[in-house]
Coordinates of N, CA and C in Angstrom, one line a residue:
M1 N -324.6 -105.7 102.8 CA -323.9 -105.1 102.2 C -325.4 -103.6 101.1
S2 N -325.1 -102.5 101.7 CA -325.8 -102.0 100.7 C -325.5 -102.1 99.3
L3 N -326.8 -101.7 98.5 CA -326.4 -101.9 96.6 C -325.5 -100.3 96.3
M4 N -326.0 -99.4 97.4 CA -324.5 -98.2 97.0 C -323.1 -98.3 97.1
A5 N -323.1 -99.2 98.0 CA -322.0 -100.1 98.4 C -320.9 -100.8 97.9
Q6 N -321.9 -101.8 97.0 CA -321.5 -102.9 96.2 C -321.6 -102.8 95.1
A7 N -322.8 -102.1 94.7 CA -322.9 -101.2 93.1 C -322.7 -100.1 93.0
P8 N -321.9 -99.5 93.3 CA -322.4 -97.4 93.4 C -322.3 -97.0 91.8
V9 N -323.1 -96.0 91.9 CA -324.2 -95.5 90.6 C -322.9 -94.8 89.7
V10 N -321.6 -94.6 90.4 CA -320.8 -93.9 89.1 C -320.8 -95.0 88.2
F11 N -320.8 -95.9 88.5 CA -320.2 -97.3 87.3 C -321.7 -97.6 86.2
L12 N -322.8 -96.4 86.3 CA -323.6 -96.6 85.3 C -323.0 -96.2 84.0
Q13 N -322.3 -95.1 83.8 CA -321.8 -94.5 82.6 C -320.7 -95.7 82.1
Y14 N -320.0 -96.4 83.0 CA -319.4 -97.3 82.4 C -320.5 -98.8 82.1
L15 N -321.2 -99.1 82.6 CA -322.1 -99.8 82.0 C -322.9 -99.4 80.7
V16 N -323.4 -98.5 80.6 CA -323.8 -98.3 79.4 C -322.9 -97.9 78.2
A17 N -321.4 -97.8 78.8 CA -320.2 -97.2 77.5 C -320.3 -99.2 77.1
L18 N -320.2 -100.1 78.4 CA -319.9 -101.4 77.5 C -321.2 -102.1 76.8
A19 N -322.5 -101.6 76.9 CA -323.8 -101.9 76.5 C -323.7 -101.6 75.0
I20 N -323.0 -100.2 74.7 CA -323.0 -99.9 73.5 C -322.5 -100.8 72.5
V21 N -321.0 -100.5 72.7 CA -320.1 -101.4 72.6 C -320.2 -102.8 72.3
E22 N -320.8 -103.7 73.2 CA -321.1 -105.0 73.1 C -322.1 -105.3 72.0
G23 N -323.5 -104.0 72.2 CA -324.5 -104.3 71.1 C -324.3 -104.1 70.2
V24 N -323.2 -103.2 69.6 CA -322.6 -103.1 68.1 C -322.1 -104.3 67.4
Q25 N -321.1 -104.7 68.7 CA -320.5 -106.4 68.2 C -321.3 -107.5 68.2
T26 N -322.4 -106.9 68.7 CA -323.1 -108.2 68.8 C -324.2 -108.2 68.2
Y27 N -324.7 -107.2 67.3 CA -325.5 -106.9 66.6 C -326.4 -108.1 65.9
D28 N -325.2 -108.4 65.4 CA -325.5 -110.1 64.4 C -324.4 -110.4 64.0
Q29 N -324.3 -111.7 63.4 CA -323.4 -112.5 62.9 C -322.6 -111.7 61.9
G30 N -321.3 -111.6 62.4 CA -320.5 -110.6 61.4 C -319.8 -109.5 62.1
Y31 N -320.5 -109.0 62.7 CA -320.0 -107.5 63.2 C -319.6 -107.7 64.6
Q32 N -318.5 -108.8 64.8 CA -317.8 -108.8 66.5 C -316.6 -107.7 65.8
R33 N -316.3 -107.9 65.0 CA -314.8 -106.6 64.4 C -315.3 -105.4 64.2
I34 N -316.5 -105.1 63.9 CA -316.6 -103.6 64.2 C -315.8 -103.1 64.7
P35 N -315.0 -101.9 64.5 CA -313.8 -101.5 65.2 C -314.3 -100.2 66.1
V36 N -315.1 -100.3 67.4 CA -315.1 -98.9 68.2 C -314.8 -100.2 69.5
R37 N -314.4 -98.8 70.2 CA -313.9 -99.2 71.7 C -314.4 -98.0 72.9
L38 N -313.9 -97.7 74.0 CA -314.2 -96.7 74.8 C -313.2 -95.3 75.0
K39 N -313.3 -94.4 75.3 CA -312.4 -93.5 76.4 C -313.4 -93.1 77.3
W40 N -311.9 -93.0 78.6 CA -312.5 -93.0 79.2 C -312.9 -91.7 80.1
P41 N -313.5 -91.1 80.5 CA -314.4 -91.9 81.3 C -316.0 -92.2 80.6
N42 N -316.7 -91.0 79.4 CA -318.0 -91.6 78.9 C -317.6 -91.8 77.2
D43 N -317.0 -91.8 76.4 CA -317.3 -91.4 74.9 C -316.9 -92.6 74.2
I44 N -317.3 -93.2 73.2 CA -317.4 -94.1 72.3 C -316.9 -93.4 71.2
F45 N -315.3 -94.4 70.9 CA -314.9 -94.1 69.7 C -315.0 -95.0 68.5
A46 N -314.3 -94.6 67.6 CA -314.2 -96.1 66.3 C -313.0 -95.4 65.4
A47 N -312.6 -96.7 64.8 CA -311.7 -96.6 63.6 C -311.4 -95.8 62.9
D48 N -310.8 -95.1 62.6 CA -311.4 -93.8 61.0 C -310.7 -94.1 60.0
P49 N -312.0 -94.3 59.2 CA -312.2 -95.0 57.5 C -310.8 -94.5 57.0
A50 N -310.5 -93.7 57.2 CA -309.7 -92.6 56.4 C -308.4 -92.9 56.5
D51 N -307.7 -94.0 57.8 CA -306.9 -94.3 58.0 C -306.6 -95.3 57.8
P52 N -306.3 -96.8 56.5 CA -306.1 -97.6 56.3 C -305.3 -98.5 57.4
S53 N -304.8 -97.7 58.3 CA -303.5 -98.9 59.2 C -304.7 -98.9 60.6
G54 N -305.9 -98.2 60.7 CA -306.8 -98.7 61.4 C -305.9 -98.1 63.3
K55 N -304.9 -97.3 62.6 CA -304.4 -97.1 64.7 C -305.1 -95.5 64.9
T56 N -305.8 -95.1 64.0 CA -306.5 -93.5 64.1 C -308.2 -93.6 64.3
F57 N -308.7 -93.4 65.9 CA -310.0 -93.4 66.4 C -310.4 -92.1 66.4
V58 N -311.6 -91.7 66.4 CA -312.4 -90.6 66.1 C -313.9 -90.7 67.1
K59 N -314.4 -89.6 67.3 CA -315.6 -89.9 68.8 C -316.4 -90.2 67.4
I60 N -317.2 -90.8 68.2 CA -318.6 -90.9 67.1 C -320.1 -91.3 68.4
G61 N -319.5 -91.1 69.6 CA -320.9 -91.0 70.4 C -320.5 -90.8 71.8
G62 N -321.2 -90.3 72.6 CA -320.9 -89.9 74.3 C -322.1 -90.1 75.2
I63 N -322.1 -90.0 76.4 CA -322.7 -90.8 77.5 C -322.6 -89.7 78.5
L64 N -324.0 -89.2 78.8 CA -324.2 -88.3 79.8 C -324.8 -88.7 80.8
V65 N -325.0 -88.7 82.0 CA -325.6 -89.5 83.2 C -326.2 -88.0 83.9
N66 N -327.3 -88.0 84.1 CA -328.1 -87.1 85.5 C -328.5 -87.5 86.5
S67 N -327.8 -87.4 87.6 CA -328.9 -88.3 88.7 C -329.3 -87.5 89.8
H68 N -330.1 -88.0 90.8 CA -330.8 -87.0 91.7 C -331.1 -87.7 93.2
Y69 N -330.5 -87.4 93.7 CA -330.9 -88.2 95.4 C -331.9 -87.9 96.3
S70 N -332.9 -89.1 96.1 CA -334.6 -88.6 96.8 C -334.6 -89.7 97.5
N71 N -335.1 -89.6 98.9 CA -335.2 -91.0 99.7 C -335.0 -92.5 99.6
S72 N -333.8 -92.3 99.9 CA -332.5 -93.0 99.7 C -332.8 -93.6 98.6
E73 N -332.9 -93.1 97.7 CA -332.6 -94.0 96.0 C -332.1 -92.5 94.9
Y74 N -331.5 -93.8 94.6 CA -330.8 -92.5 93.2 C -331.9 -92.6 92.0
L75 N -331.7 -91.2 91.1 CA -333.3 -91.4 90.2 C -331.8 -90.5 89.2
C76 N -331.9 -91.5 88.0 CA -331.0 -91.2 86.6 C -331.6 -91.2 85.4
V77 N -330.9 -90.5 84.4 CA -331.8 -90.2 83.6 C -329.9 -90.1 83.0
V78 N -330.0 -90.9 81.1 CA -328.7 -91.2 80.9 C -329.3 -91.0 79.3
G79 N -328.7 -89.7 79.3 CA -328.8 -89.3 77.4 C -327.3 -90.1 76.7
V80 N -327.6 -90.8 75.5 CA -326.6 -91.4 74.7 C -326.7 -91.0 73.3
G81 N -325.1 -90.4 72.6 CA -325.5 -89.8 71.3 C -324.3 -91.0 70.6
L82 N -325.1 -91.4 69.6 CA -324.3 -92.0 68.9 C -324.7 -92.1 67.3
N83 N -323.4 -91.9 66.5 CA -323.5 -91.8 64.8 C -323.5 -93.3 64.4
T84 N -324.7 -93.1 63.8 CA -325.0 -94.5 63.4 C -325.0 -94.5 61.4
T85 N -325.7 -93.2 61.2 CA -325.9 -93.3 60.1 C -325.0 -92.0 59.4
N86 N -324.6 -90.8 59.9 CA -324.7 -90.0 59.5 C -322.8 -89.6 59.3
A87 N -321.9 -89.5 58.6 CA -321.0 -89.8 58.1 C -320.0 -88.3 58.9
S88 N -320.4 -87.3 58.8 CA -320.3 -85.9 59.6 C -320.4 -86.4 60.9
P89 N -319.5 -85.4 62.1 CA -318.4 -84.7 61.3 C -316.7 -85.4 61.5
T90 N -317.1 -86.5 62.0 CA -316.2 -87.3 61.8 C -316.4 -88.8 61.1
T91 N -317.3 -90.0 61.9 CA -317.6 -91.3 61.1 C -319.0 -91.6 61.9
S92 N -319.2 -92.7 61.1 CA -320.9 -93.2 61.6 C -320.5 -94.7 61.7
L93 N -321.1 -95.2 62.4 CA -320.7 -97.2 62.5 C -321.3 -97.6 61.3
N94 N -322.1 -96.7 60.1 CA -322.3 -97.7 59.2 C -321.3 -97.2 57.7
A95 N -320.3 -96.8 58.1 CA -319.2 -96.0 57.2 C -318.1 -96.9 57.6
L96 N -317.9 -98.2 59.0 CA -317.6 -98.9 59.2 C -316.9 -100.0 58.5
N97 N -317.6 -100.2 57.4 CA -318.1 -101.6 57.0 C -318.9 -103.1 57.2
P98 N -320.4 -102.3 57.8 CA -320.8 -104.2 58.0 C -321.6 -104.5 57.2
P99 N -321.5 -105.7 57.3 CA -321.9 -106.6 56.6 C -323.2 -105.9 56.2
T100 N -323.8 -105.7 56.9 CA -325.2 -105.0 56.2 C -325.4 -103.6 57.4
P101 N -326.2 -102.4 56.5 CA -326.2 -101.2 57.6 C -327.0 -101.4 59.0
F102 N -326.5 -100.8 59.5 CA -327.0 -100.8 61.2 C -328.4 -100.3 60.9
T103 N -329.9 -101.1 61.8 CA -330.6 -99.2 61.8 C -331.1 -99.7 63.1
L104 N -331.8 -98.2 63.2 CA -331.9 -97.7 64.4 C -332.6 -98.4 65.7
E105 N -333.5 -99.1 64.9 CA -334.2 -100.1 66.2 C -333.6 -101.1 66.7
K106 N -332.8 -101.8 65.7 CA -332.0 -102.9 66.5 C -331.7 -102.7 66.5
L107 N -330.3 -101.8 66.5 CA -329.5 -101.4 67.3 C -329.7 -100.9 68.5
L108 N -330.9 -100.2 69.2 CA -331.7 -99.9 69.7 C -331.9 -100.9 70.9
A109 N -332.5 -102.1 70.1 CA -332.6 -103.1 71.1 C -332.0 -103.8 72.0
R110 N -330.7 -104.0 70.9 CA -329.7 -104.3 70.8 C -328.9 -104.0 72.2
V111 N -329.1 -102.8 71.8 CA -328.2 -101.9 73.2 C -328.5 -102.5 74.8
L112 N -330.1 -102.1 74.7 CA -330.6 -102.0 75.5 C -330.8 -103.4 75.6
T113 N -330.9 -104.7 75.6 CA -330.7 -105.9 75.7 C -329.5 -106.2 76.5
C114 N -328.3 -105.5 75.6 CA -326.9 -105.9 76.9 C -327.1 -105.1 78.2
F115 N -327.8 -104.1 78.0 CA -327.4 -103.1 79.7 C -328.6 -103.7 80.3
S116 N -329.6 -104.2 80.1 CA -330.1 -105.0 81.2 C -329.5 -106.2 81.5
T117 N -328.8 -107.1 81.1 CA -327.6 -108.0 81.3 C -326.6 -107.9 82.2
L118 N -325.9 -107.0 81.4 CA -324.9 -106.1 82.7 C -325.2 -105.4 84.0
H119 N -326.3 -104.9 83.7 CA -326.8 -104.3 85.1 C -327.3 -105.3 85.9
E120 N -327.7 -106.3 85.5 CA -328.4 -107.3 86.6 C -327.5 -108.3 87.2
R121 N -326.1 -107.9 86.5 CA -325.0 -109.1 87.2 C -324.6 -107.4 87.8
F122 N -323.9 -106.6 87.5 CA -323.7 -105.8 88.3 C -324.2 -105.2 90.0
V123 N -325.5 -105.4 90.0 CA -326.3 -105.4 91.0 C -325.5 -106.3 92.2
R124 N -325.3 -107.8 91.3 CA -325.0 -108.9 92.0 C -323.8 -109.0 93.1
T125 N -322.8 -108.6 92.0 CA -321.0 -108.3 92.1 C -320.5 -107.2 91.7
G126 N -321.1 -106.2 91.9 CA -320.7 -104.9 91.6 C -319.4 -105.1 90.4
F127 N -318.5 -104.2 90.5 CA -317.2 -104.1 89.4 C -316.5 -104.9 89.5
D128 N -316.6 -106.7 89.4 CA -316.2 -107.6 89.8 C -314.5 -108.1 88.5
Q129 N -314.5 -109.0 88.5 CA -313.2 -109.3 87.2 C -313.8 -109.2 86.0
Y130 N -315.0 -110.4 85.9 CA -315.7 -110.2 84.5 C -315.7 -108.9 84.4
F131 N -316.2 -107.7 84.9 CA -316.4 -106.8 84.2 C -314.7 -105.5 83.7
E132 N -314.4 -105.8 85.1 CA -312.5 -105.4 84.6 C -312.3 -105.9 83.2
D133 N -312.6 -106.6 83.4 CA -311.8 -107.9 81.9 C -312.6 -107.4 80.5
L134 N -314.1 -107.3 80.4 CA -314.5 -106.7 79.4 C -314.3 -105.2 79.3
Y135 N -313.9 -104.1 80.0 CA -314.0 -103.1 80.1 C -312.4 -103.0 79.4
Y136 N -311.6 -103.4 79.9 CA -310.2 -103.4 79.3 C -310.1 -103.7 77.7
K137 N -310.8 -105.0 77.8 CA -311.0 -105.3 76.5 C -311.4 -104.3 75.4
H138 N -312.3 -103.1 75.6 CA -312.9 -102.2 74.6 C -312.3 -101.1 74.9
W139 N -311.2 -101.0 76.3 CA -311.0 -99.3 76.4 C -309.4 -99.0 75.7
L140 N -309.5 -97.8 75.0 CA -308.3 -97.1 74.7 C -307.1 -97.3 75.1
H141 N -306.9 -97.2 76.4 CA -305.8 -97.1 77.0 C -304.9 -97.4 77.6
T142 N -304.8 -98.3 77.1 CA -303.5 -99.6 78.3 C -302.1 -99.3 77.6
E143 N -302.0 -98.7 79.1 CA -300.7 -98.1 79.1 C -300.2 -97.2 78.4
Q144 N -301.4 -96.6 78.0 CA -300.6 -95.2 77.5 C -300.8 -94.2 78.2
I145 N -299.2 -93.5 78.1 CA -298.3 -92.4 78.9 C -299.4 -91.0 78.4
V146 N -299.8 -90.2 80.0 CA -300.6 -89.2 80.0 C -299.6 -88.0 80.8
T147 N -300.3 -86.9 80.8 CA -299.5 -85.6 81.1 C -300.9 -85.3 82.0
L148 N -300.7 -85.3 83.7 CA -301.5 -84.5 84.3 C -301.2 -83.2 85.0
E149 N -302.2 -82.3 84.5 CA -301.8 -80.5 84.4 C -301.9 -80.3 85.7
A150 N -303.1 -81.0 86.2 CA -303.4 -80.9 88.0 C -301.9 -81.2 88.8
E151 N -301.2 -82.0 88.5 CA -300.2 -82.6 89.2 C -298.6 -81.8 89.3
G152 N -298.7 -81.0 88.4 CA -297.5 -79.6 87.6 C -297.0 -80.4 86.7
G153 N -298.1 -81.3 86.0 CA -297.3 -81.2 84.4 C -296.6 -82.5 84.3
I154 N -296.8 -83.7 85.5 CA -296.0 -85.1 85.9 C -296.6 -85.9 84.2
R155 N -295.8 -87.0 84.2 CA -296.1 -88.0 82.9 C -296.8 -88.9 84.0
A156 N -297.4 -89.9 83.1 CA -298.2 -91.0 84.3 C -298.6 -92.1 83.2
R157 N -298.5 -93.0 84.0 CA -298.9 -94.2 82.7 C -300.2 -95.0 83.1
L158 N -301.4 -94.8 82.5 CA -302.8 -94.9 82.6 C -302.6 -96.7 83.4
K159 N -303.0 -96.8 84.2 CA -303.6 -98.2 84.9 C -304.8 -98.8 84.8
G160 N -305.6 -98.3 85.0 CA -306.9 -98.7 84.6 C -307.8 -98.3 85.7
I161 N -309.3 -98.4 85.8 CA -310.6 -97.9 86.6 C -310.2 -98.6 88.3
T162 N -310.6 -98.0 89.1 CA -310.3 -98.7 90.8 C -311.6 -99.2 90.9
T163 N -312.1 -100.6 91.6 CA -312.6 -101.0 91.1 C -314.2 -100.6 91.9
D164 N -313.5 -99.9 92.9 CA -314.6 -99.3 94.2 C -315.4 -97.8 94.0
W165 N -314.8 -96.9 93.4 CA -315.9 -95.8 92.9 C -315.7 -95.0 91.8
G166 N -314.6 -96.6 90.2 CA -314.7 -95.8 89.2 C -313.6 -94.6 88.5
L167 N -312.3 -94.6 89.5 CA -311.6 -93.7 89.7 C -310.7 -94.2 88.5
L168 N -309.8 -93.2 87.9 CA -309.2 -93.7 86.8 C -307.4 -93.4 87.7
K169 N -306.4 -94.8 87.2 CA -305.5 -95.0 87.9 C -304.4 -94.6 87.3
A170 N -303.0 -94.0 87.6 CA -302.4 -93.8 86.7 C -301.0 -93.7 87.7
E171 N -300.0 -94.4 87.1 CA -299.3 -94.4 87.6 C -297.9 -93.7 87.6
E172 N -297.0 -92.9 88.2 CA -296.3 -91.9 87.9 C -295.0 -92.1 87.7
L173 N -294.5 -91.5 86.7 CA -293.6 -91.8 86.1 C -292.4 -90.7 85.9
G174 N -290.6 -91.5 86.2 CA -290.2 -90.7 86.5 C -288.9 -90.6 85.0
W175 N -287.6 -90.5 85.7 CA -286.6 -90.4 84.5 C -286.8 -91.4 83.5
E176 N -286.5 -91.3 82.5 CA -286.9 -92.0 81.4 C -288.3 -92.9 81.6
D177 N -289.2 -92.4 81.9 CA -290.6 -93.0 82.1 C -290.4 -94.5 82.6
R178 N -289.1 -94.3 83.6 CA -289.7 -95.4 85.1 C -290.4 -94.9 85.9
P179 N -291.3 -96.4 86.2 CA -292.5 -96.0 87.5 C -291.9 -95.4 88.8
T180 N -292.5 -94.7 89.9 CA -291.8 -93.7 90.7 C -292.5 -94.6 91.7
G181 N -293.1 -95.8 92.0 CA -294.2 -96.6 92.5 C -295.4 -95.9 93.0
R182 N -295.5 -95.0 92.7 CA -296.9 -93.7 93.4 C -297.9 -93.6 92.5
I183 N -299.2 -94.1 92.7 CA -299.9 -94.6 92.3 C -301.5 -93.6 92.9
L184 N -302.0 -92.5 91.0 CA -303.0 -91.4 91.6 C -304.2 -91.9 90.9
T185 N -305.0 -91.3 91.5 CA -306.6 -91.3 91.2 C -307.4 -90.0 90.8
L186 N -308.1 -90.5 89.3 CA -308.4 -89.4 89.5 C -310.0 -89.0 89.1
Q187 N -311.4 -88.4 89.1 CA -312.0 -88.7 89.4 C -312.9 -88.2 88.5
S188 N -313.8 -88.6 87.0 CA -314.5 -88.3 85.8 C -315.0 -87.2 86.0
D189 N -315.4 -86.6 87.0 CA -316.3 -85.4 87.2 C -315.3 -84.5 87.0
S190 N -314.5 -84.1 87.3 CA -313.7 -83.0 88.2 C -312.4 -83.1 86.8
N191 N -312.1 -83.8 85.6 CA -310.9 -84.2 84.9 C -312.1 -84.3 83.9
S192 N -311.1 -83.7 82.3 CA -311.3 -83.5 81.2 C -310.2 -84.2 80.6
F193 N -310.5 -85.1 79.7 CA -309.6 -86.3 79.0 C -309.3 -86.3 77.5
D194 N -308.1 -84.8 77.3 CA -307.9 -85.1 75.4 C -307.2 -85.9 75.1
F195 N -307.8 -87.0 74.3 CA -307.1 -88.3 74.2 C -306.2 -87.9 73.0
F196 N -306.4 -87.0 71.9 CA -305.1 -86.8 71.0 C -303.8 -86.3 71.5
K197 N -304.1 -85.1 72.7 CA -303.0 -84.5 73.2 C -302.5 -85.5 74.1
G198 N -302.5 -86.2 74.9 CA -302.5 -87.5 76.3 C -302.2 -86.4 77.1
L199 N -303.5 -85.6 77.3 CA -303.7 -84.5 78.7 C -304.6 -85.2 79.5
I200 N -304.5 -85.0 80.9 CA -305.7 -84.9 81.6 C -305.4 -83.8 82.9
K201 N -306.8 -82.7 82.6 CA -306.5 -81.7 82.9 C -307.9 -81.1 83.8
R202 N -307.9 -80.1 85.1 CA -309.2 -80.4 85.9 C -309.9 -79.4 84.9
K203 N -311.4 -79.6 85.7 CA -312.6 -78.9 84.5 C -312.4 -77.7 84.8
V204 N -312.7 -76.8 84.2 CA -313.1 -75.4 84.4 C -315.2 -75.3 84.2

């Protein structure tokens, strides 16, 4: 089995996102409850310190992957922005009351170490049950109901991502939000997700 078939390059953005969250929460002892989460497909969110309930999340980071296919291999450049020390415009890691403030050097080292470990497993196993469990542990969208603009404004419940090509799975809802049995799959490159409005729409 070729590496592309076993470990599709589209999952690179998910591995990087997992490495960031895992890197934050394994930064040192006492950091495992730092409230950072994953927004599909490539954003990092954190609980808003201004909301004592802990139910409001704001964006603190994002991931951009550029890839080029040449000579039978993918060349990828990954860009990551993560608000670590500056509380504007939303919040930062250091505003989340860590035991001691994050330092950029140590955090970068921890994220890269996590990525190396995750990537080494991924090329052997693909996005297996281990990765599914880890991803859903951190993502924001469990059972979230959204509106699919490109499908005529239907309502759907998010069910996860596919393990073959990393597509977002959504189950169509009918009368009184009852499942119709129809499952839709959405590409990250073709759709944008407004988390606060619960709206998934085509990119233009």
